[in-house]
PDB file of C-alpha atoms in Angstrom:
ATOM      1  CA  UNK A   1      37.368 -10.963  29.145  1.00 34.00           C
ATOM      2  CA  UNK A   2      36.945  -7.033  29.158  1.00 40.00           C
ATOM      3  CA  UNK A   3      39.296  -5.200  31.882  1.00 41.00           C
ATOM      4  CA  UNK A   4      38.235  -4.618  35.170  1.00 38.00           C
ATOM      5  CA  UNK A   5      37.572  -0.876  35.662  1.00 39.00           C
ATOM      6  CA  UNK A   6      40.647  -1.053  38.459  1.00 40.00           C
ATOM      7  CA  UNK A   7      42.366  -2.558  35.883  1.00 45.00           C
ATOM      8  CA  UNK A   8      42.221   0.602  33.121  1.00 61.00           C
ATOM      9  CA  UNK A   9      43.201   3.038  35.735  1.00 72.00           C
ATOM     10  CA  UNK A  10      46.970   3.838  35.501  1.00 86.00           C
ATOM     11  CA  UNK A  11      48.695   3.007  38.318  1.00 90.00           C
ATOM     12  CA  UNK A  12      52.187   4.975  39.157  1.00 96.00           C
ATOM     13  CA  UNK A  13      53.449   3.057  41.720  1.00 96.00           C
ATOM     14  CA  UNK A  14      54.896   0.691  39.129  1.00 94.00           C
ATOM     15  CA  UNK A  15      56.942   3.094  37.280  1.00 96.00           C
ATOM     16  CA  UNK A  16      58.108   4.528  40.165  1.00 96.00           C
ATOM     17  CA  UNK A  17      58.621   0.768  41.830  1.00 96.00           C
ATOM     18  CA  UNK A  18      61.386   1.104  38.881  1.00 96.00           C
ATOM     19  CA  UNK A  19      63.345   3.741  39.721  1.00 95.00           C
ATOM     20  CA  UNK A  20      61.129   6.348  37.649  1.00 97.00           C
ATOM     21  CA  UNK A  21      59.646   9.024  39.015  1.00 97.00           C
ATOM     22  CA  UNK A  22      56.290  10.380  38.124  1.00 97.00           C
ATOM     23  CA  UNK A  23      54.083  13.064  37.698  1.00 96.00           C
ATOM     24  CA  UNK A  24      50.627  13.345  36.987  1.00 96.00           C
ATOM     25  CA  UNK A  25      49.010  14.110  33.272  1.00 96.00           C
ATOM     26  CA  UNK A  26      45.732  15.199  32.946  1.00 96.00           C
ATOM     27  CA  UNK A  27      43.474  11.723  32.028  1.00 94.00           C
ATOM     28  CA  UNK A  28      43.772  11.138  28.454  1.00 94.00           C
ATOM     29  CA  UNK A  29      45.769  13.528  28.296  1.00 94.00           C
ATOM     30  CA  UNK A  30      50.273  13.374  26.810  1.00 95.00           C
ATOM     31  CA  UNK A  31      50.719  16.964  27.923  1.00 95.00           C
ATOM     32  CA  UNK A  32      51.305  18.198  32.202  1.00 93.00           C
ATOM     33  CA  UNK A  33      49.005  20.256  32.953  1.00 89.00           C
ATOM     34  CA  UNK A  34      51.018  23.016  34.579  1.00 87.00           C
ATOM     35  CA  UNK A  35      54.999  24.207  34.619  1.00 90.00           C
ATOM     36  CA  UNK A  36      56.448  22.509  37.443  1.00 90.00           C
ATOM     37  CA  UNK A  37      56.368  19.608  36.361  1.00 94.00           C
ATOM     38  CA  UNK A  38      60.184  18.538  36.505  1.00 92.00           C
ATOM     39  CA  UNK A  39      60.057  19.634  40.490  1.00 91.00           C
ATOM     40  CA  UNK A  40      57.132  17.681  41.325  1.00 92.00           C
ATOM     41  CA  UNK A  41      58.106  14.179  39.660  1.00 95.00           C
ATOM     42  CA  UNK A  42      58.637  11.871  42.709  1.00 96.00           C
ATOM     43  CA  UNK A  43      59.433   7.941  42.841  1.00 96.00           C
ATOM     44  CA  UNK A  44      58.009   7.633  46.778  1.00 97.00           C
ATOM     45  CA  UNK A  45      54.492   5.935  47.385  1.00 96.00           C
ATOM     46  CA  UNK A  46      54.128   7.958  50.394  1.00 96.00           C
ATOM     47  CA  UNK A  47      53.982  11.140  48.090  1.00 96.00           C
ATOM     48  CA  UNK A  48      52.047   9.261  45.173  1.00 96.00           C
ATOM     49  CA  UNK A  49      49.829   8.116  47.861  1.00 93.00           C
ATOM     50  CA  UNK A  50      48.722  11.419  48.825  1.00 92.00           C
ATOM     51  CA  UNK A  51      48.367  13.070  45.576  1.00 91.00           C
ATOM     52  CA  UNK A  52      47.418  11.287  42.905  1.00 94.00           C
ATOM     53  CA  UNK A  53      44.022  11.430  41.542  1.00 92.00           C
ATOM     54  CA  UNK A  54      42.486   8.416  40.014  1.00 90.00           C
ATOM     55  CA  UNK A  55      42.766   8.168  36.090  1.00 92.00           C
ATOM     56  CA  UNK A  56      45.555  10.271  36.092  1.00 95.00           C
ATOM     57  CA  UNK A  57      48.083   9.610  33.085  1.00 96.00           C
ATOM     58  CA  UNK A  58      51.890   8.816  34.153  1.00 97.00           C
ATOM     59  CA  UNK A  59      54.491  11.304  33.352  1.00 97.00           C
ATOM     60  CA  UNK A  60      57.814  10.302  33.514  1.00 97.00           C
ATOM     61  CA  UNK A  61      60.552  13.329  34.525  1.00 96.00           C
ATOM     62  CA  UNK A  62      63.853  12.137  32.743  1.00 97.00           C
ATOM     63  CA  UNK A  63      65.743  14.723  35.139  1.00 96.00           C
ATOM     64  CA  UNK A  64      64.937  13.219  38.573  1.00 95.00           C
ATOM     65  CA  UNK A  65      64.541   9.708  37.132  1.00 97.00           C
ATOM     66  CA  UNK A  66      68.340  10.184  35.660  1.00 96.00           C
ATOM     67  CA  UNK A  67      67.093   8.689  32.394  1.00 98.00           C
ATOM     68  CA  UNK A  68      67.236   9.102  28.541  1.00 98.00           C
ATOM     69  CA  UNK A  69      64.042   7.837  26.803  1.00 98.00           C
ATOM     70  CA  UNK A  70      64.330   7.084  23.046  1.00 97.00           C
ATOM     71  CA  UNK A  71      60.597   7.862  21.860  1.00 96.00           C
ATOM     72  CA  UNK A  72      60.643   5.664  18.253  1.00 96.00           C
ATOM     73  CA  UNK A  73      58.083   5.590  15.734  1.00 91.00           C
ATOM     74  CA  UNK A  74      58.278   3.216  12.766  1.00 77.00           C
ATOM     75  CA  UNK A  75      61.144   4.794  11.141  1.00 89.00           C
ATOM     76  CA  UNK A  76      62.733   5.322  14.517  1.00 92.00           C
ATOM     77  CA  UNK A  77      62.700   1.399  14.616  1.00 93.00           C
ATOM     78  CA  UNK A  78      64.358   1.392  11.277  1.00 93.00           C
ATOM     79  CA  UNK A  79      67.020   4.298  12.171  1.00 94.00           C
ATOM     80  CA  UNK A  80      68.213   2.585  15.489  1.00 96.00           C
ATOM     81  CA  UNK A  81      68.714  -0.277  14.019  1.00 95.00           C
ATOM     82  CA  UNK A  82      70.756   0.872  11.135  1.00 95.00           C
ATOM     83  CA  UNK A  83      72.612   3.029  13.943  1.00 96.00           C
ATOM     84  CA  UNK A  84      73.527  -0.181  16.176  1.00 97.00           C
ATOM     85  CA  UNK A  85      74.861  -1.890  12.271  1.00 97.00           C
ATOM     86  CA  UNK A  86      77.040   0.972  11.289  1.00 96.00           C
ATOM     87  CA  UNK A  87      78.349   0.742  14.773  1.00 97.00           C
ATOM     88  CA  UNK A  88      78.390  -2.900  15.121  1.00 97.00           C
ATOM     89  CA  UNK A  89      76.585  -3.609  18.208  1.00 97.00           C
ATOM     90  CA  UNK A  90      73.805  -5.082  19.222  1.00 96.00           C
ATOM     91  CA  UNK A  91      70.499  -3.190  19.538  1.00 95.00           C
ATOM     92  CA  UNK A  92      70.717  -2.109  23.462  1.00 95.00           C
ATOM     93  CA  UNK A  93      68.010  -4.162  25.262  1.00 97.00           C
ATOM     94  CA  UNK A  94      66.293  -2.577  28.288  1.00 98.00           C
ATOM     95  CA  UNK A  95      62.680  -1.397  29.641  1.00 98.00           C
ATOM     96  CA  UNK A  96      60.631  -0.965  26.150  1.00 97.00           C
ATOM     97  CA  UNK A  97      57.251   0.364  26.386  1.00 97.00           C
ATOM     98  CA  UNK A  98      54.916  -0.161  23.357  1.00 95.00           C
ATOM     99  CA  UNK A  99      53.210   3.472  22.509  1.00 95.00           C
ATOM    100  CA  UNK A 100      49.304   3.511  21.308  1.00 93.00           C
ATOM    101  CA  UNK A 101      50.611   4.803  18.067  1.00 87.00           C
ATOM    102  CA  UNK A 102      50.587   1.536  16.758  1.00 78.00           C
ATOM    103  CA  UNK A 103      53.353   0.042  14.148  1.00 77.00           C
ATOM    104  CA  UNK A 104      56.723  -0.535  16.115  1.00 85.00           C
ATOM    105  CA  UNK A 105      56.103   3.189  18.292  1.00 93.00           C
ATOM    106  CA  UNK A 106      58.460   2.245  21.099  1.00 96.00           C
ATOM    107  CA  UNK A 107      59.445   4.360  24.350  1.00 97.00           C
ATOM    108  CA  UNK A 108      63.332   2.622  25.853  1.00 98.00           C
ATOM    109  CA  UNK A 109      64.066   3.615  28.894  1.00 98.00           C
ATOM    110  CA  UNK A 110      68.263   3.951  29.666  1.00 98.00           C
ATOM    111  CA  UNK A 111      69.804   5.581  33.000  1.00 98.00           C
ATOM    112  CA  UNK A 112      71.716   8.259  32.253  1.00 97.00           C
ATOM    113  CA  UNK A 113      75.833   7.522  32.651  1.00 96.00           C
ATOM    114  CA  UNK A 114      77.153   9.176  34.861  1.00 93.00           C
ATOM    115  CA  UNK A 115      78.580  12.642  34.356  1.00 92.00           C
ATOM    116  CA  UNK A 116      76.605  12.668  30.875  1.00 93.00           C
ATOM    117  CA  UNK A 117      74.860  15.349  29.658  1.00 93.00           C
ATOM    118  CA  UNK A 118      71.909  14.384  27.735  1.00 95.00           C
ATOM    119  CA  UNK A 119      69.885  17.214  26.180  1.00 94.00           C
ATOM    120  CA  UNK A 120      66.409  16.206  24.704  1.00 93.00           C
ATOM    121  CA  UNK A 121      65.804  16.585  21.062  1.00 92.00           C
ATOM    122  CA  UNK A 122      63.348  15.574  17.937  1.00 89.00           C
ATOM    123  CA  UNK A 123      63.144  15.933  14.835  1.00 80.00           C
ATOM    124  CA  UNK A 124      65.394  17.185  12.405  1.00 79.00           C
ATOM    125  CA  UNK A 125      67.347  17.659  15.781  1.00 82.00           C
ATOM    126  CA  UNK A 126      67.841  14.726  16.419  1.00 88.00           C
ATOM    127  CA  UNK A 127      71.716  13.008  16.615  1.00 92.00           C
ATOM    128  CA  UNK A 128      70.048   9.824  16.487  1.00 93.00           C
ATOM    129  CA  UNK A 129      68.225   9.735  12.866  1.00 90.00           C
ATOM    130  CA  UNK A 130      64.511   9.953  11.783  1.00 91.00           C
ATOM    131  CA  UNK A 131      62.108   8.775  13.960  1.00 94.00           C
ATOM    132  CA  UNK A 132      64.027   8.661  16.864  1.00 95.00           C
ATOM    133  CA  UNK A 133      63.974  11.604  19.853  1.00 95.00           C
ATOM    134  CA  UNK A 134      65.884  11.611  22.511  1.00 96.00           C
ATOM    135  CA  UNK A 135      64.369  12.842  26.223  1.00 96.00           C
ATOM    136  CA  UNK A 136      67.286  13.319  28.008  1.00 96.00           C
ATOM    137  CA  UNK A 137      67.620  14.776  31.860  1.00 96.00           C
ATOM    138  CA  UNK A 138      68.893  17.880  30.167  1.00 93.00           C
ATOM    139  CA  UNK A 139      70.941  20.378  33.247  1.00 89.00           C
ATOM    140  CA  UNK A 140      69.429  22.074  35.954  1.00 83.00           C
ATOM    141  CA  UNK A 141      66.386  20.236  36.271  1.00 83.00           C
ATOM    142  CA  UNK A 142      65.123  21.169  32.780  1.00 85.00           C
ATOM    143  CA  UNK A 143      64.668  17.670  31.210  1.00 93.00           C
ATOM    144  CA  UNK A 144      62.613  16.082  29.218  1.00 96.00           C
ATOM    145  CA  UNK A 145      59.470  13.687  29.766  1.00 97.00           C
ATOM    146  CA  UNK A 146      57.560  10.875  28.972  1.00 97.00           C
ATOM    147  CA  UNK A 147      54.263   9.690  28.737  1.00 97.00           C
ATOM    148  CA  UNK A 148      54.694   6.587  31.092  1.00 97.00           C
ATOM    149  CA  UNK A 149      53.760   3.040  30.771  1.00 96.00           C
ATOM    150  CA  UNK A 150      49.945   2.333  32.009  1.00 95.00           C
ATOM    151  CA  UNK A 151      48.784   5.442  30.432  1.00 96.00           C
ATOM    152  CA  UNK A 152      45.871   5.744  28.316  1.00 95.00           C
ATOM    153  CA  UNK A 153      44.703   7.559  25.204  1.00 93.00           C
ATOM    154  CA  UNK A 154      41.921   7.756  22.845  1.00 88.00           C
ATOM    155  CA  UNK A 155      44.089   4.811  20.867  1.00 86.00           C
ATOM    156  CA  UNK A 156      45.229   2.905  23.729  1.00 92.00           C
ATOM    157  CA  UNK A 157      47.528   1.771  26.261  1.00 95.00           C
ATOM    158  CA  UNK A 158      51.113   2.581  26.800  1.00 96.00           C
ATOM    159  CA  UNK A 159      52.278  -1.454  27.626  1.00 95.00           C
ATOM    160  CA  UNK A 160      55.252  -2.494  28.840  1.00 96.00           C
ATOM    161  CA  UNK A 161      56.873  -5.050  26.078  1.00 96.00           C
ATOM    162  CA  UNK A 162      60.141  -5.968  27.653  1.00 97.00           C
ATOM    163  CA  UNK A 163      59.868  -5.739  31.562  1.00 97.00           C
ATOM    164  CA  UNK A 164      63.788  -6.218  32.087  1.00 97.00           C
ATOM    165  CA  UNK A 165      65.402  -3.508  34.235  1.00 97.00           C
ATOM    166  CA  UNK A 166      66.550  -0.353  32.667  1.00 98.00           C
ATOM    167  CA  UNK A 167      69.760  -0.640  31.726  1.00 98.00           C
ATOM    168  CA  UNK A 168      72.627   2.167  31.348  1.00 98.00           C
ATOM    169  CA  UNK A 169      72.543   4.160  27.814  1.00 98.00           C
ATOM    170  CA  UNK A 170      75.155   2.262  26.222  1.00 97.00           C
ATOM    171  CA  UNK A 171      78.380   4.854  25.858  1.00 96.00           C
ATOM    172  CA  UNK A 172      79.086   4.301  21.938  1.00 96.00           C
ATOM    173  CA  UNK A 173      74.977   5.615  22.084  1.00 96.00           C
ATOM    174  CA  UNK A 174      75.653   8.336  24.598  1.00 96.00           C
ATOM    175  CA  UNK A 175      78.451   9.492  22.460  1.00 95.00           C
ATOM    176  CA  UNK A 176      76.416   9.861  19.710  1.00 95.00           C
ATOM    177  CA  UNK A 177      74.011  11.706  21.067  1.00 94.00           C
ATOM    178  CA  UNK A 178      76.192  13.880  22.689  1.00 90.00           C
ATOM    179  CA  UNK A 179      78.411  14.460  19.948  1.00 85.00           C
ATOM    180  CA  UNK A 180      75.954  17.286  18.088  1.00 60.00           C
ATOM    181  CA  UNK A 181      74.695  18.936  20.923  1.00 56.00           C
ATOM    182  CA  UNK A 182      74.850  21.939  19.490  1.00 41.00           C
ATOM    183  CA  UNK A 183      71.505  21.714  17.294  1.00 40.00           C
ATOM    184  CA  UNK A 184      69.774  19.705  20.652  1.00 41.00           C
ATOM    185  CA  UNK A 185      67.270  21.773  21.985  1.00 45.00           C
ATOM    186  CA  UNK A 186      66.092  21.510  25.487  1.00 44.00           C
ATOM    187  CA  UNK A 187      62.863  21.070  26.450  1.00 41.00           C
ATOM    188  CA  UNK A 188      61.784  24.182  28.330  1.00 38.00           C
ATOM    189  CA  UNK A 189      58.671  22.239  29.929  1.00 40.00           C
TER     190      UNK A 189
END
């Protein structure tokens, strides 16, 4: 049965019924339109009521959300899990959103501990392997993003795969990715 058309809108009063807040993308779009961006994300209906447009994409600030996204592709998938082995613990369950990448492209979702200092990086800059970047809150309201889950693209939807509550970034994790910060580059958004 094909989606309703309210159905294929993204809606971002779930994320932010989770603690995230949001921003608006352009439709379609995996980019903010504007700078500002980090300022602007907000978690309260009464302010997503009166400014979001309809077919917007989701955004997700990791600064005023307090949370560190792990954007995996396939290899990120691989990476994490070897990461979790070498460390001996399990692979740290919380909100996973499915990316329209296809293959195992997965966003997780962890709150920030507290007093942590998560920068984001990607890349060869990342502390966590291949595949695997890390959108962190970053300092001074210069964090990271993501795109959230409801969004759509040319290749599909961003879907929500495990609904459980985000959990806290695990600390042996946090202290991994904080241990090289000095090759993490911040996002300048």
């Amino acid at each position: 049965m094909p989606e309703s058309s309210t159905m294929s809108i993204p809606d971002p009063f779930d994320a932010a019924a989770r603690g995230l807040a949001v921003f608006a993308i352009p439709p379609g779009g995996n980019r903010p339109a504007e700078p500002g961006w980090q300022q602007r994300a907000t978690s309260d209906p009464a302010v997503l009521r009166r400014i979001w447009r309809p077919g917007d994409n989701i955004g997700v600030g990791c600064w005023r959300s307090g949370v560190v996204g792990l954007d995996l592709d396939d290899n990120g998938v691989d990476s994490l899990a070897a990461l979790c082995a070498t460390h001996g613990q399990p692979w740290p369950k919380t909100l996973a959103v499915a990316t329209p990448s296809g293959g195992q492209h997965r966003h997780l979702y962890y709150r920030c501990p507290p007093g942590r200092i998560v920068l984001s990086s990607s890349g060869r800059h990342s502390p966590l392997g291949p595949g695997i970047d890390v959108r962190g809150p970053g300092r001074g309201g210069r964090g990271g993003y993501l795109v959230g889950p409801g969004s759509l693209r040319a290749g599909g939807r961003y879907e929500i795969v495990d609904p459980r509550p985000i959990a806290v970034l695990p600390r042996w994790l946090a202290d991994v990715i904080t241990a090289n910060r000095a090759t993490a580059k911040e996002n300048r958004g």
